Short mmCIF file of C-alpha atoms and ligand atoms in Angstrom, two decimals:
data_model
loop_
_atom_site.label_atom_id
_atom_site.label_comp_id
_atom_site.label_asym_id
_atom_site.label_seq_id
_atom_site.Cartn_x
_atom_site.Cartn_y
_atom_site.Cartn_z
CA MET A 1 55.72 5.37 102.22
CA ALA A 2 52.96 3.21 100.77
CA SER A 3 54.02 0.24 98.68
CA TYR A 4 51.79 -1.27 96.01
CA SER A 5 51.45 -4.72 94.39
CA LEU A 6 50.58 -6.15 91.03
CA ILE A 7 47.19 -7.87 90.93
CA ILE A 8 47.35 -11.18 89.10
CA ASP A 9 44.62 -13.83 89.24
CA GLY A 10 42.87 -11.98 92.05
CA LYS A 11 45.98 -11.93 94.26
CA LYS A 12 48.45 -9.23 95.25
CA VAL A 13 51.86 -10.06 93.83
CA ALA A 14 55.14 -8.52 95.00
CA THR A 15 57.98 -7.82 92.59
CA GLU A 16 61.75 -7.87 92.85
CA HIS A 17 62.11 -4.21 91.82
CA TYR A 18 60.08 -1.09 92.64
CA PHE A 19 60.25 2.48 91.39
CA ASP A 20 59.16 5.75 93.01
CA VAL A 21 56.11 7.64 91.82
CA MET A 22 56.45 11.39 92.40
CA ASN A 23 53.90 14.06 93.23
CA PRO A 24 54.42 16.67 90.48
CA ALA A 25 53.17 19.47 92.75
CA SER A 26 55.77 18.88 95.46
CA GLY A 27 58.39 16.45 94.16
CA GLU A 28 57.60 14.17 97.11
CA VAL A 29 57.38 10.41 96.66
CA VAL A 30 53.76 9.23 96.66
CA GLY A 31 54.49 5.51 96.74
CA ALA A 32 56.61 2.62 95.51
CA CYS A 33 55.29 1.04 92.34
CA PRO A 34 56.06 -2.57 91.44
CA GLN A 35 58.09 -3.19 88.30
CA ALA A 36 56.56 -6.27 86.68
CA SER A 37 58.91 -8.81 85.17
CA ASP A 38 58.30 -10.52 81.84
CA GLU A 39 57.37 -13.70 83.73
CA GLN A 40 54.79 -11.79 85.77
CA LEU A 41 53.24 -10.43 82.58
CA ASP A 42 53.08 -14.03 81.31
CA ASP A 43 51.37 -15.06 84.58
CA ALA A 44 48.80 -12.27 84.18
CA VAL A 45 48.09 -13.32 80.58
CA THR A 46 47.74 -16.97 81.61
CA ALA A 47 45.32 -16.01 84.41
CA ALA A 48 43.29 -13.84 82.03
CA ASN A 49 43.07 -16.67 79.48
CA ARG A 50 41.96 -19.11 82.17
CA ALA A 51 39.31 -16.67 83.45
CA PHE A 52 38.12 -15.97 79.90
CA LYS A 53 36.79 -19.52 79.56
CA SER A 54 34.26 -19.01 82.34
CA TRP A 55 33.71 -15.22 82.13
CA SER A 56 32.82 -15.34 78.43
CA ALA A 57 30.26 -18.06 79.18
CA VAL A 58 28.39 -16.47 82.11
CA PRO A 59 24.95 -15.07 81.26
CA ASP A 60 25.02 -11.51 80.00
CA ALA A 61 22.85 -10.32 82.91
CA GLU A 62 25.50 -11.55 85.35
CA ARG A 63 28.21 -9.52 83.65
CA GLN A 64 25.90 -6.53 83.61
CA ALA A 65 25.32 -6.94 87.36
CA ALA A 66 29.08 -7.17 87.95
CA VAL A 67 29.68 -3.91 86.07
CA ASN A 68 26.94 -2.23 88.11
CA LYS A 69 28.67 -3.47 91.27
CA ILE A 70 31.91 -1.93 90.00
CA ALA A 71 30.06 1.39 89.67
CA GLU A 72 28.98 1.06 93.33
CA VAL A 73 32.57 0.33 94.36
CA LEU A 74 33.63 3.51 92.57
CA VAL A 75 30.95 5.53 94.35
CA GLN A 76 32.00 4.17 97.75
CA ASN A 77 35.71 4.76 97.19
CA SER A 78 35.76 7.85 95.02
CA ALA A 79 37.15 10.16 97.73
CA GLU A 80 40.15 7.89 98.33
CA LEU A 81 40.81 7.37 94.62
CA ALA A 82 40.46 11.08 93.84
CA GLU A 83 43.00 12.02 96.47
CA LEU A 84 45.52 9.44 95.27
CA LEU A 85 44.96 10.59 91.70
CA THR A 86 45.67 14.20 92.65
CA ARG A 87 48.83 13.20 94.49
CA GLU A 88 50.35 11.29 91.60
CA GLN A 89 48.88 13.14 88.59
CA GLY A 90 48.89 16.68 89.93
CA LYS A 91 45.39 17.66 88.81
CA PRO A 92 43.41 19.45 91.51
CA LEU A 93 40.68 17.76 93.49
CA LYS A 94 38.29 20.54 92.48
CA GLY A 95 37.47 22.21 89.16
CA LEU A 96 37.65 19.75 86.26
CA GLY A 97 40.11 17.71 88.33
CA SER A 98 40.14 14.40 90.21
CA GLU A 99 36.62 14.51 91.64
CA PHE A 100 35.33 15.33 88.16
CA GLU A 101 37.38 12.42 86.76
CA LEU A 102 35.87 10.04 89.32
CA GLU A 103 32.37 11.26 88.47
CA GLY A 104 33.18 10.44 84.85
CA CYS A 105 34.41 6.96 85.83
CA ILE A 106 31.13 6.28 87.63
CA GLY A 107 28.98 7.68 84.81
CA TRP A 108 30.82 5.74 82.11
CA THR A 109 30.66 2.50 84.09
CA GLN A 110 26.91 2.83 84.67
CA ALA A 111 26.27 3.73 81.05
CA THR A 112 28.38 0.82 79.78
CA ALA A 113 26.57 -1.59 82.10
CA ALA A 114 23.33 -0.61 80.39
CA LEU A 115 24.63 -1.33 76.88
CA SER A 116 24.03 -4.58 75.07
CA LEU A 117 24.76 -6.12 71.70
CA PRO A 118 21.67 -8.20 70.91
CA VAL A 119 21.63 -10.95 68.31
CA LYS A 120 20.72 -9.50 64.92
CA ILE A 121 18.36 -11.54 62.76
CA ILE A 122 19.61 -11.02 59.23
CA GLU A 123 17.26 -13.44 57.51
CA GLU A 124 14.24 -15.43 58.73
CA THR A 125 12.37 -17.36 56.03
CA GLU A 126 10.78 -20.82 55.71
CA GLU A 127 14.05 -22.12 54.29
CA SER A 128 16.64 -20.31 56.28
CA THR A 129 17.65 -18.53 59.45
CA ILE A 130 20.70 -16.31 59.49
CA GLU A 131 21.77 -14.63 62.73
CA GLN A 132 24.64 -12.34 63.63
CA HIS A 133 26.12 -12.91 67.07
CA ARG A 134 28.75 -10.83 68.87
CA LYS A 135 31.35 -12.91 70.71
CA PRO A 136 33.97 -11.54 73.10
CA ILE A 137 37.42 -11.40 71.52
CA GLY A 138 39.42 -12.90 74.40
CA VAL A 139 42.15 -11.34 76.50
CA VAL A 140 42.45 -7.57 76.06
CA GLY A 141 45.66 -5.70 76.83
CA SER A 142 44.97 -2.13 77.98
CA ILE A 143 47.84 0.36 77.71
CA ALA A 144 47.03 3.79 79.14
CA PRO A 145 48.62 7.27 79.40
CA TRP A 146 49.15 9.64 82.35
CA ASN A 147 46.70 12.45 81.65
CA TRP A 148 43.37 10.88 82.67
CA PRO A 149 44.63 7.62 84.19
CA LEU A 150 41.44 6.37 85.83
CA MET A 151 38.99 7.66 83.25
CA ILE A 152 40.92 6.17 80.34
CA GLY A 153 41.43 2.97 82.34
CA ILE A 154 37.65 2.75 82.76
CA TRP A 155 37.14 3.46 79.05
CA HIS A 156 39.34 0.45 78.28
CA ILE A 157 38.44 -2.13 80.89
CA ILE A 158 34.70 -1.68 81.45
CA PRO A 159 33.51 -2.40 77.88
CA ALA A 160 35.98 -5.33 77.77
CA ILE A 161 34.55 -6.86 80.95
CA ARG A 162 30.97 -6.01 79.97
CA SER A 163 31.32 -7.87 76.67
CA GLY A 164 32.88 -11.00 78.21
CA CYS A 165 36.58 -10.34 77.63
CA THR A 166 39.20 -10.48 80.37
CA VAL A 167 41.89 -7.85 80.83
CA VAL A 168 45.57 -7.27 81.51
CA MET A 169 45.98 -3.58 82.22
CA LYS A 170 49.17 -1.52 82.11
CA PRO A 171 48.87 2.08 83.28
CA SER A 172 51.52 4.73 82.63
CA SER A 173 54.56 4.40 84.88
CA LEU A 174 54.05 8.10 85.77
CA THR A 175 50.58 7.56 87.25
CA PRO A 176 50.17 3.87 88.12
CA LEU A 177 49.13 3.93 91.78
CA SER A 178 45.51 5.04 91.50
CA SER A 179 44.98 2.40 88.79
CA ILE A 180 46.48 -0.32 91.01
CA ARG A 181 44.18 0.70 93.86
CA MET A 182 41.17 0.80 91.53
CA VAL A 183 41.90 -2.68 90.15
CA GLU A 184 42.40 -3.98 93.69
CA LEU A 185 38.93 -2.69 94.63
CA PHE A 186 37.31 -4.11 91.49
CA ASN A 187 38.83 -7.50 92.25
CA GLU A 188 36.68 -7.64 95.38
CA VAL A 189 33.63 -8.02 93.13
CA LEU A 190 35.06 -9.78 90.06
CA PRO A 191 36.10 -13.44 89.69
CA ALA A 192 39.86 -14.03 89.89
CA GLY A 193 41.74 -13.40 86.66
CA VAL A 194 39.08 -11.27 84.94
CA LEU A 195 41.02 -8.06 85.63
CA ASN A 196 44.79 -8.09 86.17
CA ILE A 197 47.24 -5.22 86.43
CA VAL A 198 50.96 -5.17 85.65
CA THR A 199 52.99 -2.00 86.02
CA GLY A 200 56.18 -0.74 84.44
CA GLY A 201 57.31 1.28 81.46
CA GLY A 202 57.30 0.91 77.70
CA SER A 203 59.09 -2.45 77.68
CA ILE A 204 56.12 -4.16 79.35
CA GLY A 205 53.84 -2.45 76.82
CA ARG A 206 56.00 -3.67 73.93
CA ARG A 207 55.87 -7.22 75.26
CA MET A 208 52.08 -6.98 75.55
CA ALA A 209 51.86 -5.93 71.89
CA THR A 210 53.75 -9.05 70.80
CA HIS A 211 52.21 -11.46 73.32
CA GLU A 212 50.59 -14.55 71.82
CA GLY A 213 48.10 -14.82 74.68
CA ILE A 214 46.59 -11.35 74.10
CA GLN A 215 43.97 -11.03 71.36
CA LYS A 216 43.44 -7.26 71.35
CA ILE A 217 45.25 -4.13 72.44
CA VAL A 218 43.34 -0.99 73.34
CA PHE A 219 45.84 1.84 73.51
CA THR A 220 45.54 5.51 74.36
CA GLY A 221 48.69 7.54 74.03
CA SER A 222 51.02 9.17 71.55
CA THR A 223 51.04 8.56 67.81
CA PRO A 224 54.65 7.20 67.66
CA THR A 225 53.86 4.64 70.38
CA GLY A 226 50.64 3.71 68.57
CA LYS A 227 52.61 3.04 65.37
CA ASN A 228 55.09 0.90 67.29
CA ILE A 229 52.26 -1.12 68.86
CA MET A 230 50.69 -1.69 65.46
CA GLU A 231 54.00 -2.95 64.10
CA ASN A 232 54.58 -5.23 67.07
CA ALA A 233 51.00 -6.53 67.06
CA SER A 234 51.11 -7.61 63.43
CA ALA A 235 52.83 -10.96 64.00
CA THR A 236 49.92 -12.17 66.14
CA LEU A 237 47.24 -10.35 64.09
CA LYS A 238 45.84 -8.61 67.15
CA ARG A 239 42.77 -6.45 66.94
CA LEU A 240 43.61 -2.83 67.79
CA THR A 241 41.87 0.28 69.01
CA LEU A 242 44.32 3.18 68.84
CA GLU A 243 43.35 6.51 70.40
CA LEU A 244 46.36 8.69 69.58
CA GLY A 245 47.46 12.30 69.66
CA GLY A 246 45.45 15.29 68.51
CA ASN A 247 46.10 18.87 67.49
CA ASP A 248 42.50 20.03 67.38
CA ALA A 249 41.65 23.31 65.68
CA GLY A 250 38.74 25.57 66.59
CA ILE A 251 37.51 28.20 64.14
CA VAL A 252 35.60 31.22 65.43
CA LEU A 253 33.43 32.89 62.78
CA PRO A 254 32.84 36.68 62.79
CA ASP A 255 29.19 36.20 63.82
CA ALA A 256 30.05 34.29 67.02
CA ASN A 257 28.56 35.61 70.26
CA VAL A 258 31.87 36.29 72.00
CA PRO A 259 30.65 36.75 75.62
CA ALA A 260 28.66 33.52 75.32
CA ILE A 261 31.55 31.39 74.03
CA ILE A 262 34.58 32.61 76.02
CA GLU A 263 34.09 30.24 78.94
CA LYS A 264 33.48 27.27 76.63
CA LEU A 265 36.56 28.12 74.55
CA PHE A 266 38.61 28.45 77.71
CA TRP A 267 37.66 25.06 79.18
CA GLY A 268 37.75 23.39 75.76
CA SER A 269 41.40 24.33 75.65
CA PHE A 270 42.61 24.33 79.25
CA ILE A 271 40.76 21.29 80.59
CA ASN A 272 43.31 19.27 82.59
CA SER A 273 45.87 22.03 81.86
CA GLY A 274 45.60 21.21 78.16
CA GLN A 275 46.87 17.68 78.83
CA THR A 276 43.86 16.23 77.07
CA CYS A 277 43.96 14.47 73.71
CA ALA A 278 40.91 16.24 72.32
CA ALA A 279 41.53 19.65 73.87
CA LEU A 280 41.37 22.70 71.64
CA LYS A 281 45.02 23.23 70.70
CA ARG A 282 44.91 25.83 67.88
CA LEU A 283 42.35 28.62 67.87
CA TYR A 284 41.66 30.38 64.55
CA VAL A 285 39.72 33.62 65.11
CA HIS A 286 38.29 35.91 62.43
CA GLU A 287 40.07 39.27 62.34
CA ASP A 288 36.83 41.20 63.13
CA ILE A 289 36.53 39.69 66.61
CA HIS A 290 40.11 38.56 67.21
CA ASP A 291 40.95 41.21 69.81
CA GLN A 292 37.68 40.71 71.68
CA VAL A 293 38.31 36.94 71.94
CA CYS A 294 41.89 37.53 73.08
CA GLU A 295 40.72 39.93 75.79
CA GLY A 296 37.96 37.59 77.01
CA LEU A 297 40.27 34.58 77.24
CA THR A 298 43.02 36.58 78.94
CA ALA A 299 40.58 37.86 81.55
CA MET A 300 39.58 34.28 82.38
CA ALA A 301 43.07 32.78 82.30
CA THR A 302 44.56 35.37 84.64
CA GLN A 303 42.03 34.77 87.40
CA MET A 304 42.45 30.98 87.71
CA PRO A 305 44.09 29.85 90.97
CA MET A 306 46.98 27.42 90.39
CA GLY A 307 48.87 25.41 93.00
CA ASP A 308 48.94 22.12 94.90
CA GLY A 309 45.83 20.22 93.86
CA LEU A 310 45.13 19.04 97.41
CA ASP A 311 44.38 22.65 98.35
CA GLU A 312 40.70 22.89 97.49
CA ASN A 313 41.03 26.51 96.40
CA ASN A 314 43.12 25.58 93.39
CA ILE A 315 41.56 24.99 89.99
CA PHE A 316 44.80 24.22 88.13
CA GLY A 317 47.80 22.09 89.10
CA PRO A 318 51.29 21.50 87.70
CA VAL A 319 52.25 19.95 84.39
CA GLN A 320 52.38 16.24 85.12
CA ASN A 321 56.04 15.51 84.41
CA GLN A 322 59.38 17.11 83.65
CA ALA A 323 59.58 15.97 80.01
CA GLN A 324 56.18 17.49 79.23
CA PHE A 325 57.04 20.66 81.14
CA ASP A 326 60.31 21.05 79.18
CA TYR A 327 58.48 20.48 75.91
CA VAL A 328 55.84 23.11 76.71
CA ARG A 329 58.56 25.61 77.66
CA GLU A 330 60.46 24.86 74.44
CA LEU A 331 57.37 25.48 72.28
CA VAL A 332 56.53 28.75 74.07
CA ASP A 333 60.14 30.00 73.83
CA ASP A 334 60.15 29.15 70.14
CA ALA A 335 56.85 31.02 69.62
CA LYS A 336 58.27 34.09 71.37
CA ALA A 337 61.37 33.95 69.20
CA GLN A 338 59.11 33.81 66.11
CA GLY A 339 57.39 37.05 67.13
CA GLY A 340 54.50 35.56 69.10
CA ARG A 341 52.84 38.03 71.47
CA VAL A 342 52.32 36.63 74.97
CA LEU A 343 48.93 37.74 76.29
CA CYS A 344 49.43 36.03 79.65
CA GLY A 345 51.81 33.50 81.21
CA GLY A 346 54.74 32.59 79.01
CA GLU A 347 57.39 32.17 81.73
CA PRO A 348 57.78 28.96 83.75
CA GLY A 349 56.84 29.08 87.40
CA GLU A 350 58.26 27.10 90.34
CA GLY A 351 58.86 23.37 89.95
CA LEU A 352 56.50 21.92 87.36
CA PHE A 353 54.04 24.81 87.50
CA TYR A 354 53.61 26.47 84.12
CA PRO A 355 51.11 29.35 84.06
CA LEU A 356 48.12 29.38 81.74
CA THR A 357 49.53 30.93 78.58
CA LEU A 358 47.87 32.59 75.59
CA ILE A 359 49.95 33.55 72.56
CA ALA A 360 48.71 35.75 69.71
CA ASP A 361 50.41 36.79 66.45
CA VAL A 362 51.56 33.28 65.62
CA SER A 363 50.58 31.27 62.60
CA ASP A 364 50.96 27.94 60.85
CA GLY A 365 54.61 27.05 60.45
CA CYS A 366 55.32 27.99 64.06
CA ARG A 367 55.89 24.94 66.29
CA ILE A 368 53.26 25.90 68.88
CA VAL A 369 50.67 25.74 66.09
CA ASP A 370 51.99 22.75 64.15
CA GLU A 371 52.82 20.47 67.10
CA GLU A 372 50.64 19.07 69.87
CA GLN A 373 51.64 21.13 72.95
CA PHE A 374 49.71 18.94 75.44
CA GLY A 375 50.03 21.63 78.09
CA PRO A 376 48.50 24.89 79.38
CA VAL A 377 49.19 26.98 76.28
CA LEU A 378 46.87 28.12 73.51
CA PRO A 379 48.01 29.82 70.29
CA ILE A 380 45.45 32.24 68.81
CA ILE A 381 45.71 32.69 65.04
CA LYS A 382 44.04 35.53 63.16
CA TYR A 383 42.36 34.64 59.86
CA THR A 384 40.45 36.52 57.16
CA ASP A 385 38.96 33.92 54.85
CA ILE A 386 36.98 30.92 56.14
CA ASP A 387 38.03 28.57 53.32
CA ASP A 388 41.64 29.36 54.14
CA ALA A 389 41.00 28.71 57.85
CA ILE A 390 39.42 25.32 57.09
CA ARG A 391 42.34 24.42 54.84
CA ARG A 392 44.81 25.31 57.61
CA ALA A 393 42.81 23.41 60.22
CA ASN A 394 42.93 20.31 58.01
CA ASP A 395 46.58 20.73 57.03
CA CYS A 396 47.65 18.55 59.95
CA GLU A 397 48.52 14.89 60.31
CA ASN A 398 46.10 14.45 63.24
CA GLY A 399 42.34 14.24 63.07
CA LEU A 400 40.86 13.77 66.52
CA GLY A 401 38.43 16.68 66.99
CA GLY A 402 37.65 20.13 65.63
CA SER A 403 35.12 22.88 66.21
CA ILE A 404 33.27 25.77 64.59
CA TRP A 405 31.99 28.67 66.70
CA THR A 406 29.10 30.69 65.24
CA SER A 407 25.61 32.03 65.87
CA ASP A 408 24.43 30.45 62.59
CA LEU A 409 23.97 26.80 63.55
CA GLU A 410 23.25 25.57 60.02
CA LYS A 411 26.38 27.23 58.69
CA GLY A 412 28.29 25.82 61.67
CA LYS A 413 27.09 22.32 60.87
CA GLN A 414 28.00 22.60 57.17
CA LEU A 415 31.48 23.93 57.96
CA SER A 416 32.07 21.40 60.76
CA MET A 417 31.51 18.58 58.30
CA ARG A 418 34.43 19.89 56.23
CA LEU A 419 36.82 19.32 59.14
CA GLU A 420 38.93 16.15 58.82
CA CYS A 421 38.39 14.71 62.29
CA GLY A 422 36.50 12.08 64.27
CA THR A 423 34.34 14.57 66.19
CA ALA A 424 33.26 17.93 64.77
CA TRP A 425 31.74 20.14 67.46
CA VAL A 426 29.74 23.34 66.98
CA ASN A 427 29.97 25.91 69.80
CA LYS A 428 31.69 23.41 72.11
CA HIS A 429 34.93 21.43 72.21
CA ALA A 430 36.36 18.38 74.01
CA ILE A 431 32.92 17.32 75.21
CA VAL A 432 32.64 13.53 75.24
CA GLN A 433 29.83 11.40 76.59
CA PRO A 434 29.31 7.64 77.04
CA ASN A 435 26.47 7.32 74.53
CA VAL A 436 28.40 8.94 71.66
CA PRO A 437 31.16 7.08 69.77
CA PHE A 438 34.54 8.79 70.01
CA GLY A 439 37.69 8.19 67.99
CA GLY A 440 40.14 9.74 65.58
CA VAL A 441 41.03 9.65 61.91
CA LYS A 442 44.38 10.11 60.14
CA ALA A 443 47.30 9.92 62.60
CA SER A 444 44.91 10.18 65.57
CA GLY A 445 44.28 6.46 65.22
CA PHE A 446 41.35 4.23 64.42
CA GLY A 447 38.50 2.45 66.12
CA VAL A 448 36.02 4.09 68.45
CA GLU A 449 35.20 3.98 72.14
CA PHE A 450 31.83 4.45 73.90
CA ALA A 451 28.26 3.50 72.95
CA GLU A 452 27.32 0.23 71.19
CA GLU A 453 29.94 0.93 68.52
CA GLY A 454 32.65 1.04 71.18
CA LEU A 455 31.39 -2.11 72.88
CA ALA A 456 31.34 -3.94 69.55
CA GLU A 457 35.11 -3.37 69.26
CA TYR A 458 35.62 -5.95 72.01
CA THR A 459 33.77 -8.59 70.04
CA SER A 460 34.01 -10.43 66.76
CA ILE A 461 31.05 -11.31 64.60
CA GLN A 462 29.92 -14.88 64.33
CA ILE A 463 27.28 -15.64 61.74
CA VAL A 464 25.03 -18.60 62.48
CA SER A 465 23.44 -19.68 59.20
CA ILE A 466 20.83 -22.49 59.19
CA ASP A 467 19.32 -24.34 56.26
CA LYS A 468 15.90 -25.40 57.55
CA ASN A 469 15.27 -28.05 54.89
P1 LIG B 501 52.91 7.46 75.49
O1 LIG B 501 52.60 6.94 74.13
O2 LIG B 501 54.28 7.92 75.78
O3 LIG B 501 52.60 6.35 76.60
C1 LIG B 501 51.33 5.75 76.72
C2 LIG B 501 51.47 4.35 77.32
O4 LIG B 501 52.19 3.52 76.40
C3 LIG B 501 52.23 4.28 78.63
O5 LIG B 501 51.59 3.33 79.46
C4 LIG B 501 53.61 3.78 78.20
O6 LIG B 501 54.31 3.10 79.21
C5 LIG B 501 53.25 2.84 77.07
N1 LIG B 501 54.31 2.62 76.08
C6 LIG B 501 55.38 3.41 75.79
N2 LIG B 501 56.08 2.89 74.75
C7 LIG B 501 55.44 1.75 74.38
C8 LIG B 501 55.63 0.81 73.34
N3 LIG B 501 56.64 0.93 72.47
N4 LIG B 501 54.75 -0.23 73.23
C9 LIG B 501 53.72 -0.34 74.06
N5 LIG B 501 53.48 0.53 75.07
C10 LIG B 501 54.32 1.57 75.22
O7 LIG B 501 51.83 8.61 75.74
P2 LIG B 501 51.71 9.59 77.00
O8 LIG B 501 52.84 10.56 76.96
O9 LIG B 501 51.47 8.79 78.23
O10 LIG B 501 50.34 10.35 76.65
C11 LIG B 501 50.31 11.54 75.91
C12 LIG B 501 49.82 11.30 74.51
O11 LIG B 501 48.63 10.52 74.52
C13 LIG B 501 49.46 12.57 73.76
O12 LIG B 501 49.95 12.51 72.43
C14 LIG B 501 47.95 12.55 73.72
O13 LIG B 501 47.36 13.27 72.67
C15 LIG B 501 47.65 11.11 73.66
N6 LIG B 501 46.30 10.82 74.16
C16 LIG B 501 45.33 10.47 73.28
C17 LIG B 501 44.04 10.24 73.71
C18 LIG B 501 42.93 9.85 72.75
O14 LIG B 501 41.88 9.44 73.20
N7 LIG B 501 43.14 9.92 71.46
C19 LIG B 501 43.74 10.37 75.07
C20 LIG B 501 44.76 10.73 75.94
C21 LIG B 501 46.04 10.95 75.48
#
């Protein structure tokens, strides 16, 4: 069995304790993950602070070149990383699985390398010059979840490194091994201490949130954990980017072209078996086309091969972990007890395999609609009046994404702007790209990732104001 190490100050570091990481498709142990001690976290923070002094001062072009080299490293090692990701996360190699995730990592890294935050001249007169500079914040603590471990890791660490910050990364204890391997590879092209990784559970994350040597936390995960981080980070006034849970609604208008949207609705919801923050999690469909949408989605869902992700024929894998699997089962059982009509799936399979499940005849007030299922289940809710559908879509503590589906693009745009969410899509859902800022409102968090706006979150503004007389 492979054993992994922390990476601190460019070196592999062994720990006293290790824990097993399981393959959710088979229950087999994938590898032994180091359990970082508090002292090892302190060492990583010290190394990152030391490296910050030089990394923040190197010319911008040098940091840009380093990020481009990281993209090359990803290209060269993507097959190995994708396989390890499939083994610990469960997502298939094919479909929108590990190979797709690695392609995203490469694309985001290249796009972030090309970004810059030039000096802004605010005033230039005979008497005065006023400039706005962007300076790297310092040491960034990255705390990541288990659903898209490498992609979200890249979303955290690449803009930090690009802007001149240094990083201490903590992946989820359910999927840490691919992140360790990725950081090990990146350390071959980065100066020591710029990128460190410590692994373990929530206690390491809590200590990061309170740590005096960390200036910012970028966190992707659940809303309760995000609130706890915010509380813990207050004593040291850390900057925060919090990408939290979502319960995105999609609203299909009666004029939607059903055959043209079924595939997009399906993947918008079932991408990564629904274990995606901005997946479509509640689908409101106008009564005129409700049955047609249900039939189209059922036809797609029932033909998707599911099984061990290493088998290249499979397009769907297991739910990633037992707790999530149990939660999904609980919500589906509750929906059935409330009169929900199962169109497909609805009964757990072997191990952690839960079939793609569509449930009609449910409504707001039912747990599968009100709570974030974060699994391969989509509730379909019939509506009559669009204002009522918008009200129900917004009657939710989260505000990550939302979508309107219609043939009338102007109407779609107007209605989408009434959704209370960070991204309002029309005729698509859960589509993110590196040149478009992404983030949530309400309990889905604050701050954005991607594009110049996302890069700016790793910097603070310094105004240089000169009196020329
Ligand atoms: P989680 O909050 O349980 O864990 C996320 C990370 O936080 C893990 O690394 C964990 O070890 C760490 N952690 C746990 N408790 C901590 C604490 N008190 N202080 C600091 N760190 C702590 O989330 P999860 O179950 O891994 O991920 C699923 C959730 O993440 C879902 O709600 C999903 O919607 C959300 N998510 C959001 C986005 C987004 O971009 N908004 C993306 C992916 C996932």
